Coordinates of C-alpha atoms and ligand atoms in Angstrom, one line a residue:
M8 CA -16.8 17.9 -17.3
N9 CA -13.2 19.3 -16.0
T10 CA -14.5 23.2 -16.3
I11 CA -17.5 21.9 -13.9
K12 CA -14.8 20.5 -11.9
N13 CA -12.7 23.4 -11.9
L14 CA -16.0 25.8 -11.4
T15 CA -17.2 23.6 -8.2
Y16 CA -13.9 24.4 -6.5
L17 CA -13.2 27.4 -7.4
F18 CA -17.1 27.9 -6.2
L19 CA -16.4 26.0 -2.8
T20 CA -12.8 27.7 -2.5
I21 CA -13.9 30.9 -2.6
L22 CA -17.1 29.6 -0.7
L23 CA -15.1 27.9 2.3
L24 CA -11.9 29.2 1.9
P25 CA -12.2 32.7 1.8
Q26 CA -8.9 33.8 3.3
C27 CA -6.8 30.9 3.2
T28 CA -4.1 29.7 -0.1
P29 CA -3.7 26.1 -1.0
E30 CA -2.7 24.1 2.4
Q31 CA -3.0 26.6 4.9
T32 CA -5.5 24.5 6.7
P33 CA -5.9 24.9 10.2
N34 CA -5.2 21.6 12.2
N35 CA -8.8 21.0 13.4
Q36 CA -10.6 17.8 12.4
N37 CA -13.9 18.5 11.4
K38 CA -12.4 21.3 10.0
T39 CA -9.5 19.3 8.1
N40 CA -11.9 16.7 7.0
T41 CA -13.9 19.7 4.5
K42 CA -11.3 21.1 3.4
S43 CA -8.5 18.4 3.0
T44 CA -11.0 17.1 0.7
L45 CA -11.5 20.4 -1.0
L46 CA -7.6 20.3 -1.7
D47 CA -7.7 16.7 -3.2
E48 CA -6.9 16.3 -6.4
H49 CA -8.2 12.7 -7.1
S50 CA -11.9 13.0 -5.6
F51 CA -14.6 14.5 -7.1
A52 CA -16.7 14.9 -3.7
K53 CA -15.8 18.3 -2.6
S54 CA -19.2 19.1 -1.1
D55 CA -20.4 20.3 2.3
A56 CA -22.4 17.5 3.2
I57 CA -19.7 14.6 4.5
T58 CA -19.9 11.0 5.0
K59 CA -19.2 9.9 8.7
H60 CA -20.7 6.3 8.6
L61 CA -21.0 3.6 6.2
K62 CA -23.9 0.7 6.3
L63 CA -22.6 -1.4 3.6
N64 CA -25.2 -4.4 2.3
L65 CA -23.7 -6.4 -0.3
T66 CA -24.2 -9.8 -2.0
A67 CA -21.3 -11.5 -3.7
D68 CA -22.4 -13.3 -7.4
F69 CA -18.9 -15.4 -8.0
D70 CA -21.1 -16.1 -11.7
K71 CA -21.9 -13.0 -12.7
K72 CA -18.6 -11.0 -10.8
T73 CA -21.0 -8.8 -9.2
L74 CA -21.2 -7.2 -6.3
T75 CA -24.9 -5.8 -5.8
G76 CA -26.7 -4.3 -2.7
Y77 CA -26.6 -0.5 -1.3
A78 CA -24.0 2.0 0.6
R79 CA -26.0 3.6 3.1
Y80 CA -24.2 7.0 4.9
K81 CA -25.3 8.9 7.9
I82 CA -23.9 12.3 7.0
Q83 CA -22.8 15.6 8.3
N84 CA -24.7 18.2 6.8
Q85 CA -24.3 21.8 6.8
N86 CA -27.0 23.2 4.8
A87 CA -26.1 21.3 1.5
T88 CA -28.8 20.8 -1.3
K89 CA -26.1 18.4 -3.0
I90 CA -24.0 15.8 -1.9
I91 CA -21.2 14.3 -3.9
F92 CA -19.9 10.7 -4.4
D93 CA -16.8 9.6 -6.1
T94 CA -17.8 6.5 -9.0
K95 CA -16.3 4.4 -11.2
D96 CA -17.4 2.1 -13.4
L97 CA -21.0 1.2 -10.9
N98 CA -23.9 0.9 -11.7
I99 CA -26.2 3.4 -9.8
T100 CA -29.4 2.4 -9.6
S101 CA -31.5 4.4 -7.4
V102 CA -30.9 6.4 -4.4
T103 CA -32.9 7.4 -1.4
L104 CA -33.0 10.0 1.4
E105 CA -34.1 9.2 5.3
R106 CA -34.6 5.4 3.7
D107 CA -37.5 5.7 2.1
Q108 CA -37.6 9.3 0.5
K109 CA -36.2 8.9 -3.8
T110 CA -34.2 11.4 -4.6
G111 CA -32.8 12.8 -8.1
F112 CA -29.0 12.1 -8.7
K113 CA -26.5 12.9 -11.5
L114 CA -23.4 11.0 -13.2
G115 CA -20.9 13.6 -14.4
A116 CA -18.6 13.0 -17.5
K117 CA -16.2 10.4 -16.8
D118 CA -12.4 11.2 -16.1
D119 CA -10.1 8.3 -17.3
H120 CA -8.4 7.9 -13.7
L121 CA -11.3 9.5 -11.3
G122 CA -14.4 8.2 -13.0
Q123 CA -17.4 10.1 -12.9
P124 CA -19.0 12.3 -10.0
L125 CA -22.4 11.5 -8.4
E126 CA -24.3 14.4 -7.4
I127 CA -27.4 13.9 -5.4
D128 CA -30.2 16.0 -4.6
I129 CA -30.7 16.3 -0.6
L130 CA -32.0 18.8 1.9
P131 CA -30.3 20.8 4.1
T132 CA -31.9 18.7 6.6
T133 CA -30.8 15.2 5.6
K134 CA -29.3 13.2 7.5
E135 CA -29.1 9.8 5.6
V136 CA -28.5 8.7 2.2
T137 CA -28.9 5.5 0.5
I138 CA -27.3 4.4 -3.0
Y139 CA -28.5 1.5 -4.4
Y140 CA -26.1 -0.3 -6.5
A141 CA -23.7 -2.9 -8.6
T142 CA -20.4 -3.6 -9.6
N143 CA -19.2 -4.2 -12.5
P144 CA -17.2 -7.4 -13.0
T145 CA -14.4 -4.9 -14.4
S146 CA -14.6 -3.0 -11.5
E147 CA -10.6 -2.3 -11.2
A148 CA -10.4 -2.7 -7.1
V149 CA -11.9 -6.4 -7.1
Q150 CA -10.5 -9.7 -8.5
W151 CA -12.5 -12.8 -8.8
L152 CA -10.6 -15.4 -8.9
T153 CA -11.2 -18.8 -10.4
P154 CA -10.0 -22.0 -8.3
Q155 CA -7.9 -22.7 -11.0
Q156 CA -5.9 -19.0 -9.5
T157 CA -6.6 -20.0 -5.9
A158 CA -3.9 -22.0 -3.9
D159 CA -5.9 -25.3 -3.1
K160 CA -7.8 -24.9 -6.7
K161 CA -11.2 -25.9 -5.3
H162 CA -13.1 -22.7 -4.8
P163 CA -13.2 -19.0 -6.2
F164 CA -11.8 -16.1 -4.3
L165 CA -12.4 -12.1 -4.2
F166 CA -10.3 -9.5 -3.2
T167 CA -10.2 -5.9 -2.9
Q168 CA -7.6 -3.2 -3.2
G169 CA -8.5 0.2 -2.1
Q170 CA -5.5 2.1 -2.2
A171 CA -4.6 5.1 -3.8
I172 CA -8.3 5.4 -5.7
L173 CA -10.0 2.0 -6.6
T174 CA -12.6 2.0 -3.3
R175 CA -15.2 4.1 -5.6
T176 CA -14.7 1.3 -8.0
W177 CA -17.1 -1.1 -5.4
I178 CA -18.5 1.5 -2.8
P179 CA -19.8 5.0 -4.2
C180 CA -17.9 6.7 -1.7
Q181 CA -16.1 10.3 -0.9
D182 CA -13.0 8.7 -2.0
S183 CA -10.6 10.9 -0.5
P184 CA -7.6 10.2 2.2
G185 CA -8.8 13.0 4.0
I186 CA -12.8 11.7 4.6
R187 CA -12.8 9.9 7.5
M188 CA -15.9 7.2 8.4
S189 CA -17.0 4.4 10.3
Y190 CA -18.7 1.5 9.2
D191 CA -20.9 -1.7 9.3
A192 CA -21.2 -4.3 6.7
D193 CA -23.6 -7.4 5.8
I194 CA -22.4 -8.9 3.3
T195 CA -24.0 -12.8 1.6
V196 CA -21.6 -14.8 0.0
P197 CA -21.9 -18.6 -1.2
K198 CA -21.9 -20.8 1.7
D199 CA -18.8 -22.9 1.5
L200 CA -16.9 -19.3 1.6
M201 CA -16.1 -16.9 4.0
A202 CA -15.9 -13.2 3.9
V203 CA -13.5 -11.1 6.2
M204 CA -12.8 -7.4 6.2
S205 CA -10.9 -4.4 7.4
A206 CA -12.7 -4.9 10.3
S207 CA -14.5 -6.9 13.3
N208 CA -13.8 -10.5 11.7
P209 CA -15.5 -14.2 12.0
T210 CA -12.8 -16.9 13.0
E211 CA -15.4 -19.6 11.2
K212 CA -17.7 -20.2 8.4
S213 CA -21.3 -19.0 8.8
A214 CA -24.1 -21.9 8.3
D215 CA -25.9 -19.1 5.8
G216 CA -23.2 -17.5 3.7
K217 CA -24.1 -14.2 5.5
Y218 CA -21.3 -11.9 7.6
H219 CA -21.7 -8.6 9.6
F220 CA -18.9 -6.4 10.4
E221 CA -18.0 -3.6 12.4
M222 CA -15.1 -1.1 12.0
K223 CA -15.9 1.3 14.7
Q224 CA -13.2 3.6 14.3
P225 CA -13.3 6.2 11.3
I226 CA -11.0 5.4 8.9
P227 CA -10.5 7.0 5.0
P228 CA -12.8 4.6 2.3
Y229 CA -9.6 3.4 0.8
L230 CA -8.8 1.1 4.3
I231 CA -12.0 -0.5 3.6
A232 CA -11.3 -4.1 1.7
M233 CA -12.8 -7.1 1.8
A234 CA -11.5 -10.8 0.9
I235 CA -14.3 -14.0 0.5
G236 CA -12.5 -17.5 0.1
D237 CA -12.4 -20.7 1.4
L238 CA -10.6 -19.5 4.5
E239 CA -9.3 -20.8 7.3
F240 CA -8.5 -19.1 10.7
G241 CA -5.5 -19.9 13.2
E242 CA -4.1 -18.0 16.1
I243 CA -0.5 -16.3 16.5
G244 CA -1.2 -14.9 20.0
A245 CA -3.3 -13.5 22.1
H246 CA -4.4 -10.8 19.8
T247 CA -2.7 -11.7 16.6
G248 CA -4.0 -14.3 14.1
I249 CA -3.8 -15.5 10.0
Y250 CA -6.3 -16.1 7.6
A251 CA -5.5 -18.2 4.8
E252 CA -6.3 -20.8 2.4
P253 CA -6.3 -24.4 4.4
S254 CA -3.2 -25.6 2.5
M255 CA -1.5 -22.6 3.5
L256 CA -2.8 -22.1 6.9
K257 CA 0.1 -23.6 8.8
K258 CA 3.2 -22.5 6.5
S259 CA 2.4 -19.5 7.2
L260 CA 1.5 -19.3 10.6
Y261 CA 5.0 -20.4 10.8
E262 CA 6.5 -17.6 8.9
F263 CA 4.7 -15.0 10.5
G264 CA 5.1 -16.7 13.9
D265 CA 6.7 -13.3 15.6
T266 CA 3.4 -10.9 14.7
E267 CA 2.3 -10.7 18.8
K268 CA 6.1 -10.3 19.1
M269 CA 6.6 -7.5 16.9
L270 CA 3.1 -5.6 18.2
V271 CA 4.4 -5.9 21.6
A272 CA 7.7 -4.0 20.7
A273 CA 5.8 -1.1 17.9
E274 CA 3.3 -0.7 20.9
E275 CA 6.5 -0.1 23.6
M276 CA 7.8 1.8 21.5
Y277 CA 5.4 4.0 20.0
G278 CA 2.3 4.0 22.2
K279 CA -1.0 1.6 22.4
Y280 CA -2.4 -0.1 19.3
L281 CA -5.8 1.2 19.2
W282 CA -7.1 -1.3 16.2
D283 CA -7.8 -4.1 19.2
R284 CA -6.6 -7.3 16.9
Y285 CA -4.1 -7.8 14.3
D286 CA -4.5 -10.8 11.7
I287 CA -3.2 -11.2 8.3
I288 CA -4.8 -12.9 5.5
V289 CA -2.4 -14.8 3.2
L290 CA -3.9 -13.8 -0.4
P291 CA -3.2 -15.8 -3.6
P292 CA -0.1 -14.8 -5.8
S293 CA -2.0 -12.6 -8.1
F294 CA -1.9 -9.8 -5.2
P295 CA -0.6 -6.9 -7.2
F296 CA 1.3 -5.8 -3.7
G297 CA 3.6 -7.2 -1.5
G298 CA 1.2 -6.0 1.1
M299 CA -1.8 -3.7 2.4
E300 CA -2.5 -2.1 5.7
N301 CA -5.8 -2.6 5.9
P302 CA -6.6 -1.9 9.3
R303 CA -7.2 -5.1 11.7
L304 CA -6.1 -7.2 8.8
T305 CA -3.5 -6.7 6.7
F306 CA -3.6 -8.3 2.5
A307 CA -0.4 -10.2 2.3
T308 CA 1.2 -11.9 -1.0
P309 CA 2.0 -15.5 -0.5
T310 CA 5.4 -14.6 -1.9
V311 CA 6.6 -13.8 1.3
I312 CA 6.5 -16.9 2.4
A313 CA 10.1 -17.8 1.8
G314 CA 9.8 -21.1 4.8
D315 CA 12.9 -19.1 6.8
R316 CA 11.2 -15.9 8.3
S317 CA 13.3 -14.1 5.7
L318 CA 10.7 -11.7 4.2
T319 CA 9.1 -10.7 7.5
S320 CA 9.7 -6.8 7.8
L321 CA 7.2 -6.8 5.3
I322 CA 4.5 -7.6 7.8
A323 CA 6.4 -4.8 10.4
H324 CA 5.9 -2.5 7.7
E325 CA 1.8 -3.3 7.3
L326 CA 1.4 -3.6 11.5
A327 CA 3.7 0.3 11.7
H328 CA 1.3 1.4 9.6
S329 CA -1.8 0.8 12.0
W330 CA 0.0 4.1 13.4
S331 CA 1.6 5.7 10.6
G332 CA -1.2 6.2 7.8
N333 CA -4.0 4.4 9.5
L334 CA -3.9 6.5 12.6
V335 CA -2.2 9.1 11.2
T336 CA -3.1 9.8 7.5
N337 CA -1.8 11.7 4.3
A338 CA -4.2 14.2 3.4
T339 CA -3.7 14.0 -0.1
W340 CA -1.8 11.7 -2.2
N341 CA 0.8 14.5 -2.8
D342 CA 1.4 13.5 0.8
F343 CA 2.0 10.0 0.6
W344 CA 5.6 10.0 1.8
L345 CA 3.9 11.0 5.1
N346 CA 2.5 7.3 5.0
E347 CA 5.6 5.7 3.7
G348 CA 8.2 7.1 5.0
F349 CA 7.3 7.2 8.5
T350 CA 6.0 3.4 7.8
V351 CA 9.3 2.3 6.6
Y352 CA 11.1 4.4 9.8
F353 CA 8.7 2.4 12.0
E354 CA 9.5 -1.0 10.7
R355 CA 12.9 -0.9 10.6
R356 CA 12.7 -0.1 14.4
I357 CA 10.4 -3.1 14.6
M358 CA 13.2 -5.0 12.7
E359 CA 15.9 -3.7 14.7
K360 CA 14.2 -4.5 18.1
L361 CA 13.6 -7.8 17.4
Y362 CA 16.5 -9.1 15.6
G363 CA 19.6 -6.0 15.9
A364 CA 21.3 -3.5 14.5
E365 CA 23.0 -5.6 11.8
Y366 CA 19.8 -6.9 10.7
A367 CA 18.0 -3.2 10.3
E368 CA 20.8 -2.3 8.6
M369 CA 21.1 -4.7 5.9
L370 CA 17.3 -3.7 4.9
S371 CA 18.4 0.0 5.1
L372 CA 21.2 -0.6 2.8
L373 CA 19.3 -2.1 0.5
G374 CA 16.7 0.2 0.8
Y375 CA 19.2 2.9 -0.2
Q376 CA 20.2 1.1 -3.2
D377 CA 16.2 1.2 -4.3
L378 CA 16.9 4.7 -3.6
E379 CA 19.6 5.7 -5.9
A380 CA 17.9 3.7 -8.8
D381 CA 14.8 5.5 -8.4
V382 CA 16.3 9.0 -8.1
N383 CA 18.1 8.0 -11.5
D384 CA 15.4 6.6 -13.3
L385 CA 12.5 9.0 -12.4
E386 CA 12.0 12.6 -13.8
S387 CA 13.7 15.3 -11.3
H388 CA 10.3 16.8 -10.0
D389 CA 9.4 13.2 -9.3
T390 CA 12.0 12.9 -6.7
H391 CA 10.7 15.4 -4.3
L392 CA 9.1 14.3 -1.2
H393 CA 6.0 16.4 -1.7
L394 CA 4.5 15.5 -4.8
N395 CA 2.2 17.4 -7.4
L396 CA 0.1 14.4 -8.9
A397 CA -2.6 16.7 -10.2
G398 CA -4.1 15.1 -13.3
R399 CA -1.5 12.4 -13.0
N400 CA -2.9 9.0 -11.5
P401 CA -1.6 8.8 -8.1
D402 CA 0.2 5.5 -8.8
D403 CA 2.6 7.5 -10.3
G404 CA 3.5 9.1 -7.1
M405 CA 3.7 5.7 -5.4
T406 CA 7.9 5.2 -5.7
D407 CA 10.7 4.2 -3.2
I408 CA 11.0 8.1 -3.2
A409 CA 8.2 8.4 -0.4
Y410 CA 9.1 5.3 1.2
E411 CA 13.7 5.5 1.3
K412 CA 13.9 9.0 1.2
G413 CA 11.3 9.4 3.7
Y414 CA 12.8 6.8 5.8
F415 CA 16.0 8.9 5.3
F416 CA 14.9 12.4 6.1
L417 CA 13.4 10.8 9.5
K418 CA 17.1 9.0 10.5
L419 CA 18.4 12.1 9.9
L420 CA 16.6 14.0 12.4
E421 CA 16.8 10.9 14.8
E422 CA 20.6 11.2 13.9
K423 CA 20.4 15.2 14.9
V424 CA 18.6 15.1 17.9
G425 CA 19.3 11.5 19.3
R426 CA 17.5 8.7 19.6
E427 CA 15.5 9.5 22.9
K428 CA 14.1 12.3 22.4
F429 CA 13.8 11.5 18.8
D430 CA 11.1 8.7 20.0
K431 CA 9.0 11.0 22.7
W432 CA 8.5 13.6 19.7
L433 CA 7.3 10.3 17.5
S434 CA 4.7 9.2 20.3
N435 CA 3.7 12.4 20.5
Y436 CA 2.9 13.2 16.6
F437 CA 1.2 10.1 16.7
K438 CA -1.0 10.5 19.7
E439 CA -1.9 14.2 19.3
H440 CA -2.5 13.1 15.4
A441 CA -4.8 10.4 16.2
F442 CA -7.7 9.8 13.8
K443 CA -6.7 12.8 11.9
T444 CA -5.2 13.6 8.5
I445 CA -2.3 15.8 7.9
N446 CA -0.7 17.4 4.7
T447 CA 3.2 18.4 4.6
K448 CA 2.5 21.9 5.2
Q449 CA 0.9 21.0 8.8
F450 CA 3.9 18.3 9.5
I451 CA 6.6 20.7 8.6
E452 CA 4.6 23.7 10.7
Y453 CA 4.6 20.5 13.9
L454 CA 8.2 19.3 13.3
T455 CA 9.9 22.9 13.5
E456 CA 7.7 23.7 16.6
S457 CA 7.8 20.6 18.3
L458 CA 11.5 19.0 17.4
I459 CA 13.6 21.3 15.1
K460 CA 13.2 24.6 17.2
P461 CA 13.3 23.0 20.7
N462 CA 16.7 21.1 19.9
N463 CA 18.5 23.9 17.8
V464 CA 18.4 21.0 14.9
E465 CA 20.0 22.5 11.9
V466 CA 18.6 21.1 8.9
D467 CA 17.4 21.9 5.9
I468 CA 14.3 20.6 5.6
A469 CA 12.5 22.3 2.3
E470 CA 16.0 21.1 0.4
W471 CA 14.3 17.5 1.6
V472 CA 11.0 17.9 0.9
Y473 CA 10.9 20.0 -1.6
G474 CA 13.7 19.3 -3.4
P475 CA 15.3 17.0 -6.1
G476 CA 16.7 13.7 -5.6
I477 CA 19.8 12.7 -2.6
P478 CA 20.4 15.3 -0.4
N479 CA 24.3 15.7 0.6
N480 CA 23.6 15.2 4.5
C481 CA 21.8 12.0 3.5
P482 CA 22.7 9.5 6.7
K483 CA 25.2 6.9 5.9
V484 CA 24.4 3.7 6.5
I485 CA 27.3 1.1 6.8
S486 CA 26.9 -3.2 7.1
D487 CA 29.5 -5.1 7.7
R488 CA 28.2 -8.5 6.6
F489 CA 27.3 -6.6 3.4
N490 CA 31.4 -5.0 2.5
L491 CA 32.0 -9.3 3.4
V492 CA 29.4 -9.9 0.3
D493 CA 31.1 -7.5 -1.7
A494 CA 34.7 -8.8 -1.2
A495 CA 32.9 -12.1 -2.4
V496 CA 31.2 -10.7 -5.7
E497 CA 35.2 -9.2 -6.7
Q498 CA 35.9 -12.9 -5.8
V499 CA 33.3 -14.5 -8.1
E500 CA 34.7 -11.9 -10.8
T501 CA 37.8 -13.1 -10.9
G502 CA 37.9 -16.5 -9.2
S503 CA 35.5 -19.7 -9.2
A504 CA 32.0 -18.8 -7.6
A505 CA 32.3 -22.5 -6.3
T506 CA 34.6 -21.1 -3.4
I507 CA 33.6 -18.2 -2.1
K508 CA 32.8 -18.7 1.7
T509 CA 28.6 -18.0 1.7
R510 CA 27.3 -20.6 4.5
A511 CA 25.4 -18.1 7.0
W512 CA 24.1 -15.6 4.6
S513 CA 20.3 -14.3 4.8
P514 CA 18.4 -14.0 1.4
H515 CA 19.6 -9.9 2.0
E516 CA 22.5 -10.7 1.4
W517 CA 22.2 -12.6 -1.4
L518 CA 20.0 -10.2 -2.9
H519 CA 23.1 -7.9 -2.2
F520 CA 25.4 -10.3 -3.8
I521 CA 23.2 -10.7 -6.9
R522 CA 22.5 -6.7 -7.3
H523 CA 26.2 -5.9 -7.3
L524 CA 27.1 -8.7 -9.9
P525 CA 28.6 -6.8 -13.0
T526 CA 26.3 -6.8 -15.5
D527 CA 28.3 -8.0 -18.8
L528 CA 28.8 -11.4 -17.0
S529 CA 29.4 -13.7 -19.5
E530 CA 27.1 -16.5 -19.7
A531 CA 29.6 -19.0 -18.7
K532 CA 29.9 -17.2 -15.7
M533 CA 26.4 -16.6 -15.4
K534 CA 25.6 -20.5 -15.6
E535 CA 28.8 -21.4 -12.8
I536 CA 27.2 -18.6 -10.7
D537 CA 23.3 -20.6 -11.0
N538 CA 24.8 -24.4 -10.7
A539 CA 26.6 -22.6 -7.9
F540 CA 24.0 -21.2 -5.7
T541 CA 20.6 -22.5 -8.0
F542 CA 19.4 -18.8 -8.2
S543 CA 17.1 -19.6 -11.0
K544 CA 15.9 -22.7 -9.0
S545 CA 15.2 -20.6 -5.2
T546 CA 12.5 -20.2 -3.2
N547 CA 12.7 -16.9 -2.3
C548 CA 11.1 -14.4 -4.2
E549 CA 13.3 -11.5 -3.5
I550 CA 16.3 -13.9 -4.9
Q551 CA 14.3 -15.4 -8.0
A552 CA 13.4 -11.6 -9.5
A553 CA 16.7 -10.1 -8.0
W554 CA 18.4 -13.2 -10.6
Y555 CA 15.9 -13.2 -13.5
E556 CA 16.5 -9.6 -13.9
V557 CA 20.2 -9.7 -14.5
S558 CA 19.6 -13.0 -16.3
I559 CA 17.4 -10.5 -18.5
K560 CA 19.4 -8.1 -18.8
N561 CA 23.0 -9.8 -20.1
G562 CA 21.2 -12.3 -22.1
Y563 CA 21.3 -15.5 -19.9
F564 CA 17.5 -15.7 -19.8
K565 CA 17.5 -18.3 -22.8
N566 CA 19.1 -20.7 -19.8
N567 CA 16.1 -19.7 -17.7
L568 CA 13.2 -19.1 -19.4
A569 CA 10.4 -21.6 -18.3
D570 CA 11.4 -20.1 -14.4
I571 CA 10.8 -16.7 -15.5
E572 CA 7.6 -17.4 -17.5
K573 CA 6.6 -19.7 -14.7
F574 CA 7.3 -16.9 -12.5
L575 CA 5.9 -14.1 -14.1
I576 CA 2.4 -15.9 -14.5
V577 CA 1.9 -17.5 -11.2
V578 CA 2.7 -13.7 -9.2
G579 CA 1.0 -10.8 -10.2
R580 CA 3.3 -8.4 -7.8
R581 CA 3.5 -5.4 -9.6
K582 CA 6.8 -5.0 -7.9
F583 CA 8.3 -8.0 -9.5
L584 CA 6.8 -7.8 -12.5
T585 CA 7.7 -4.3 -13.3
P586 CA 11.6 -4.4 -13.1
L587 CA 11.4 -7.6 -15.2
Y588 CA 9.3 -6.7 -18.4
R589 CA 11.0 -3.6 -18.4
A590 CA 14.2 -5.7 -18.1
F591 CA 12.8 -7.7 -21.8
K592 CA 11.9 -4.0 -23.4
E593 CA 15.0 -2.1 -22.8
S594 CA 17.8 -5.3 -23.5
G595 CA 15.8 -5.4 -27.0
N596 CA 13.8 -8.2 -26.3
L597 CA 10.3 -6.6 -26.1
E598 CA 8.6 -9.4 -27.7
T599 CA 9.2 -12.4 -25.3
G600 CA 7.9 -9.8 -22.7
R601 CA 5.2 -9.3 -24.4
A602 CA 4.4 -13.1 -25.2
I603 CA 4.9 -13.9 -21.4
Y604 CA 2.6 -10.8 -21.0
A605 CA 0.1 -12.8 -23.3
K606 CA 0.3 -16.2 -21.5
A607 CA -0.1 -14.3 -17.8
K608 CA -1.9 -10.8 -18.0
G609 CA -5.3 -13.1 -17.4
N610 CA -4.0 -13.6 -14.1
Y611 CA -2.9 -10.6 -13.1
H612 CA -5.0 -7.7 -11.2
A613 CA -6.0 -4.4 -12.9
I614 CA -3.9 -2.3 -11.4
S615 CA -1.1 -4.5 -12.5
V616 CA -2.4 -5.1 -15.8
Q617 CA -2.7 -1.1 -16.3
T618 CA 1.2 -0.7 -15.1
M619 CA 2.2 -3.6 -17.6
D620 CA -0.2 -2.3 -20.6
G621 CA 1.7 0.8 -20.2
L622 CA 5.5 -0.4 -20.2
L623 CA 5.3 -3.2 -23.0
G624 CA 2.6 -1.2 -24.9
V625 CA -0.3 -3.1 -24.8
E626 CA -3.7 -3.2 -25.0
Ligands
BES3 N1 -0.1 1.0 1.5 C1 1.4 0.2 0.4 C2 0.9 -0.6 -0.7 C3 0.2 0.3 -1.5 C4 0.8 1.8 -1.9 C5 -0.7 0.0 -2.2 C6 0.2 2.2 -3.0 C7 -1.5 1.3 -3.5 C8 -1.0 2.2 -3.6 C9 2.1 -0.8 1.5 O1 1.8 -0.8 3.2 C10 3.3 -1.5 1.3 O2 3.8 -0.1 0.9 N2 3.5 -2.4 0.8 C11 4.6 -3.1 -0.1 C12 5.4 -4.1 0.9 C13 6.4 -3.4 1.8 C14 7.2 -4.0 2.8 C15 7.5 -1.7 1.6 C16 4.8 -3.5 -0.8 O3 3.7 -4.1 -1.3 O4 5.6 -4.3 -2.0
ZN4 ZN1 3.5 0.9 3.0

């Protein structure tokens, strides 16, 4: 099969890129689309016919755990006689051209990560292709939740997660970030539930369980998303609102009450918001990420609802993706840092504008700590900004390197040219690349011509982008507030935990505190700290996760195992699961970790299951 793939690739490369080496693709939208796909190792969809609009028609059956219907595509066809789609774990029943002409199709051999190419016979004149299909209960993007797994425990729930290459597990599509299409959808769900998508959304349930959606702007397939549940809508501001289960709505509206202000701040800095509305859906806690930037409708974990608005940088982050990622999109998953590094930079600028420099500095310093940890843990070649993920799951490249090394590279550029020039440059970058994809090579060319040369900046771009680790000229962040916390950590070691002054500490300071506790604290000292600050019973997920990790690492977990277990069973957010299960494994307590996992696994989304199965060596 790989041979077929390679031959197809070779053939098309010769056909379409006669004088280009990889990455020398010109910055032209239509051509970029064709060629970016050709260069994307994570998509089979290398053909001369490209999807431009999707009409999706699906019915959700919660008993059978299937979505059934069709995906109808308008295609841009350059005389092709074949069109190739990505699929994984789908049952394709038939394919038609121009509505009702049946045509031949063939599913290629299976690849563990990529799934199967679906090759459809078309005519050089074909403009429309319809694929009739159904998903399987195991389709990885989709999590079907029982009422018990929701906040209100009354109705089932469904959500999808497309990034990076899972949209193909619920929609046959040309699943490369280099492809863009608009879409509309007709979705039928049980009458007591509401469906929402990364598109125009209803604010009330329909009487017949039928919903229509439109996404008029062209987006890459990884941003097509859907959720179905007992949802209610509440307004934050004129352009912003929340979808949540009834019992979560009020809390969520309070927690994310500054969202409209964030939107205004973002627009003031980097140009108009081009997606009309910005809403957030608060999902059940098994959602494998903190947030996902599905256009018009960010998908968010309920674990950030801390009650004190302390974790809302997540919303600033997902909102920022409306520019970096959704408007200007990484061409392949090797260029993931272009999505995430820019977004972290933008996120921190929003937070600074709303809550001040001190706040943003704390976030940056915590980010720097994450970066250092990843640089220590990862193999050197995985610490480059530009990655080579050929033959690997793109998930392997989705580490803090893209986020934090990316952030610090942009921060360095900002410091070199000054904020005013940098902001102008960044606004222009978004404007000039809106609704386009960009790869690392193209980005460096753009950066060199539009910022580096005009300002005579001296910076070794290659060292940052193609080299390992943290370059020496990485900007240093100083946080006075964290310096005070460092002093408190020392006091705790030598004196009593109860006497340190912590009254006005934010959760970020607490997080810094926990992260800097020595790893060899005695059980008595751990108990003293836990009694003084009740970390084991914290309601802030970041504090819980950090404290549980220390507890596991130094053996204190025997005192709070019930709390850790409860957390691991309810929360499916991979960012928290990975360090906790890893701590069990690396501290010689693998069996304890496995026993908890056996109870929790049924609650996790396939994305988290895949990572934890690998980590804990279970199938
Ligand atoms: N786009 C990512 C989530 C993602 C990354 C999904 C890679 C699939 C593959 C999202 O914007 C994100 O970065 N979420 C973070 C939160 C953020 C505040 C750093 C998360 O989920 O933890
Ligand atoms: Zn992100």
